[in-house]
Short mmCIF file of C-alpha atoms and ligand atoms in Angstrom, two decimals:
data_model
loop_
_atom_site.label_atom_id
_atom_site.label_comp_id
_atom_site.label_asym_id
_atom_site.label_seq_id
_atom_site.Cartn_x
_atom_site.Cartn_y
_atom_site.Cartn_z
CA MET F 450 50.69 48.22 -71.75
CA HIS F 451 53.04 45.49 -72.55
CA LEU F 452 55.30 44.25 -69.70
CA HIS F 453 58.72 43.15 -70.10
CA LYS F 454 59.43 39.51 -69.27
CA TYR F 455 61.51 40.34 -66.35
CA GLU F 456 58.90 42.77 -64.88
CA LYS F 457 56.43 40.07 -65.07
CA ILE F 458 58.77 37.79 -63.18
CA TRP F 459 59.30 40.49 -60.41
CA LEU F 460 55.50 41.10 -60.32
CA VAL F 461 54.84 37.40 -59.80
CA PHE F 462 57.67 37.05 -57.30
CA GLY F 463 56.32 40.16 -55.40
CA ILE F 464 52.72 38.75 -55.19
CA THR F 465 53.95 35.31 -54.15
CA CYS F 466 56.07 36.85 -51.33
CA LEU F 467 52.93 38.90 -50.19
CA VAL F 468 50.80 35.76 -50.19
CA VAL F 469 53.47 33.75 -48.23
CA PHE F 470 53.77 36.68 -45.76
CA LEU F 471 50.10 36.92 -45.20
CA THR F 472 49.91 33.16 -44.84
CA VAL F 473 52.64 33.01 -42.19
CA VAL F 474 51.06 35.81 -40.26
CA GLY F 475 47.61 34.16 -40.55
CA VAL F 476 48.80 30.68 -39.61
CA SER F 477 50.85 32.08 -36.55
CA ALA F 478 47.95 34.03 -35.31
CA PHE F 479 45.87 30.92 -35.62
CA THR F 480 48.33 28.64 -33.78
CA ASP F 481 48.96 31.19 -31.06
CA ASN F 482 45.14 31.11 -30.57
CA HIS F 483 45.38 27.40 -30.05
CA HIS F 484 48.38 27.44 -27.76
CA THR F 485 46.34 28.95 -24.95
CA PRO F 486 45.51 26.03 -22.67
CA ALA F 487 41.87 25.04 -22.18
CA GLY F 488 40.15 27.81 -20.36
CA GLY F 489 43.24 30.17 -21.02
CA ILE F 490 44.17 32.99 -18.93
CA GLU F 491 41.09 34.92 -17.62
CA HIS F 492 41.90 38.57 -17.08
CA ILE F 493 40.30 40.64 -14.47
CA ASP F 494 40.63 44.39 -13.48
CA PRO F 495 42.38 44.22 -10.08
CA GLU F 496 40.59 47.34 -8.94
CA LYS F 497 37.31 45.97 -9.66
CA VAL F 498 37.66 42.46 -8.39
CA ARG F 499 34.76 42.82 -5.84
CA GLU F 500 32.41 44.01 -8.52
CA THR F 501 33.32 41.15 -10.94
CA ALA F 502 31.71 37.77 -10.70
CA PRO F 503 32.49 35.35 -9.12
CA PHE F 504 34.44 37.54 -6.74
CA ASP F 505 31.43 39.87 -5.98
CA ASN F 506 30.13 36.89 -3.98
CA PRO F 507 33.28 34.95 -2.77
CA GLY F 508 33.12 31.53 -1.14
CA VAL F 509 31.43 28.16 -2.05
CA THR F 510 28.94 27.82 -4.81
CA GLN F 511 27.34 24.64 -5.91
CA LEU F 512 27.56 24.41 -9.75
CA ASP F 513 25.99 20.91 -10.13
CA ASP F 514 25.46 17.66 -8.23
CA ASP F 515 29.15 16.88 -8.56
CA THR F 516 30.85 20.24 -8.89
CA TYR F 517 31.42 23.19 -6.49
CA GLN F 518 33.15 26.39 -7.19
CA VAL F 519 35.24 28.16 -4.60
CA SER F 520 36.11 31.80 -5.28
CA ILE F 521 38.64 33.59 -3.12
CA ILE F 522 40.28 36.90 -3.21
CA ALA F 523 43.93 37.11 -2.01
CA MET F 524 45.29 40.14 -0.75
CA ALA F 525 48.12 41.31 1.75
CA PHE F 526 47.83 39.56 4.05
CA GLY F 527 44.77 37.23 3.94
CA TYR F 528 42.12 35.48 2.04
CA GLU F 529 38.75 36.66 1.55
CA GLY F 530 36.01 34.02 1.26
CA PRO F 531 33.65 33.23 4.07
CA GLU F 532 33.40 29.75 5.66
CA LEU F 533 35.04 27.41 3.25
CA LYS F 534 33.20 24.06 3.50
CA VAL F 535 33.18 21.54 0.76
CA PRO F 536 32.16 17.99 0.56
CA VAL F 537 34.62 15.17 0.05
CA GLY F 538 34.93 13.20 -3.25
CA LYS F 539 33.31 16.02 -5.33
CA GLU F 540 35.22 18.28 -8.00
CA ILE F 541 36.00 21.58 -6.43
CA VAL F 542 37.01 24.24 -8.96
CA PHE F 543 38.94 26.90 -7.22
CA LYS F 544 39.15 30.43 -8.65
CA VAL F 545 41.62 32.80 -7.12
CA THR F 546 42.58 36.22 -7.88
CA SER F 547 44.64 39.02 -6.08
CA THR F 548 43.89 42.55 -5.52
CA ASP F 549 47.47 43.68 -4.93
CA VAL F 550 50.67 41.61 -5.33
CA VAL F 551 51.46 38.05 -6.25
CA HIS F 552 50.46 35.57 -3.65
CA SER F 553 49.81 31.73 -3.74
CA PHE F 554 47.09 29.64 -2.80
CA THR F 555 48.51 26.44 -1.51
CA ILE F 556 46.38 23.93 0.30
CA ASP F 557 48.57 21.91 2.71
CA ASP F 558 48.66 18.08 1.96
CA THR F 559 47.36 18.34 -1.54
CA LYS F 560 48.48 19.12 -4.98
CA VAL F 561 46.84 22.62 -5.03
CA ASN F 562 49.68 25.27 -5.32
CA MET F 563 48.21 28.05 -7.22
CA MET F 564 50.21 31.21 -8.25
CA VAL F 565 47.93 34.14 -7.57
CA VAL F 566 48.62 37.14 -9.93
CA PRO F 567 46.84 40.60 -9.77
CA GLY F 568 44.92 40.95 -13.19
CA GLN F 569 44.43 37.26 -13.60
CA VAL F 570 42.07 34.56 -12.42
CA THR F 571 43.73 31.27 -11.62
CA THR F 572 41.71 28.25 -11.81
CA LYS F 573 42.36 24.72 -10.54
CA SER F 574 40.12 21.70 -10.15
CA TYR F 575 40.70 19.31 -7.09
CA THR F 576 38.91 16.49 -5.45
CA PHE F 577 39.56 15.99 -1.90
CA ASP F 578 39.76 12.26 -1.01
CA LYS F 579 39.88 12.55 2.79
CA PRO F 580 37.57 14.67 4.98
CA GLY F 581 39.13 17.06 7.51
CA LYS F 582 40.47 20.75 7.96
CA TYR F 583 43.08 21.79 5.52
CA LEU F 584 45.40 24.60 6.00
CA ILE F 585 45.66 27.14 3.15
CA ILE F 586 48.88 29.18 3.08
CA CYS F 587 50.73 31.73 1.05
CA ASN F 588 53.88 30.33 -0.55
CA GLU F 589 54.98 33.43 -2.43
CA TYR F 590 56.85 36.08 -0.27
CA CYS F 591 54.43 39.10 -0.41
CA GLY F 592 55.62 41.47 2.19
CA ALA F 593 55.82 41.99 5.94
CA GLY F 594 52.72 39.85 6.78
CA HIS F 595 53.49 37.02 4.38
CA HIS F 596 53.83 34.49 7.17
CA PHE F 597 50.44 35.43 8.66
CA MET F 598 48.67 34.79 5.43
CA PHE F 599 46.63 31.73 5.80
CA THR F 600 43.04 30.26 6.06
CA GLU F 601 41.32 27.04 6.25
CA ILE F 602 38.92 24.83 4.23
CA GLU F 603 36.84 22.11 5.76
CA VAL F 604 36.17 19.00 3.91
CA THR F 605 33.04 17.22 5.09
CA GLU F 606 31.90 13.63 4.58
CU1 LIG H 824 50.69 36.31 0.37
CU2 LIG H 824 52.87 35.62 0.82
#
């Protein structure tokens, strides 16, 4: 079969468009992937929080000599995580999720102010430089008991 000159041009044009399109789609899929911040958004089934690690065993876990993990479940109207006690000067990795509505996990006198969203795990690292008892409060209005939603973390020498 002999293709007319213009048909050839259109054929080449069509293939070029397809290649360009696929490249754009491929590249944006690639860059989107790389736009996710380190660690990304961790998803969790809000109905299965208590069966999902690390929330199946909330509280303080030592990860290595210099790192501790604190996992907390936020819910209307409180925080679940027994006896929060961590050492001063060590990296504390907070992991918080909610079983119901949006809350916050805000540690008084620190830069820790985490938004806690059901279906997601919010992570934040913090190193306390002063020992003492710190108040943890909810800064997002979450209902009638919002003002009673608080707990405490003890930072030891
Ligand atoms: Cu929880 Cu306000």
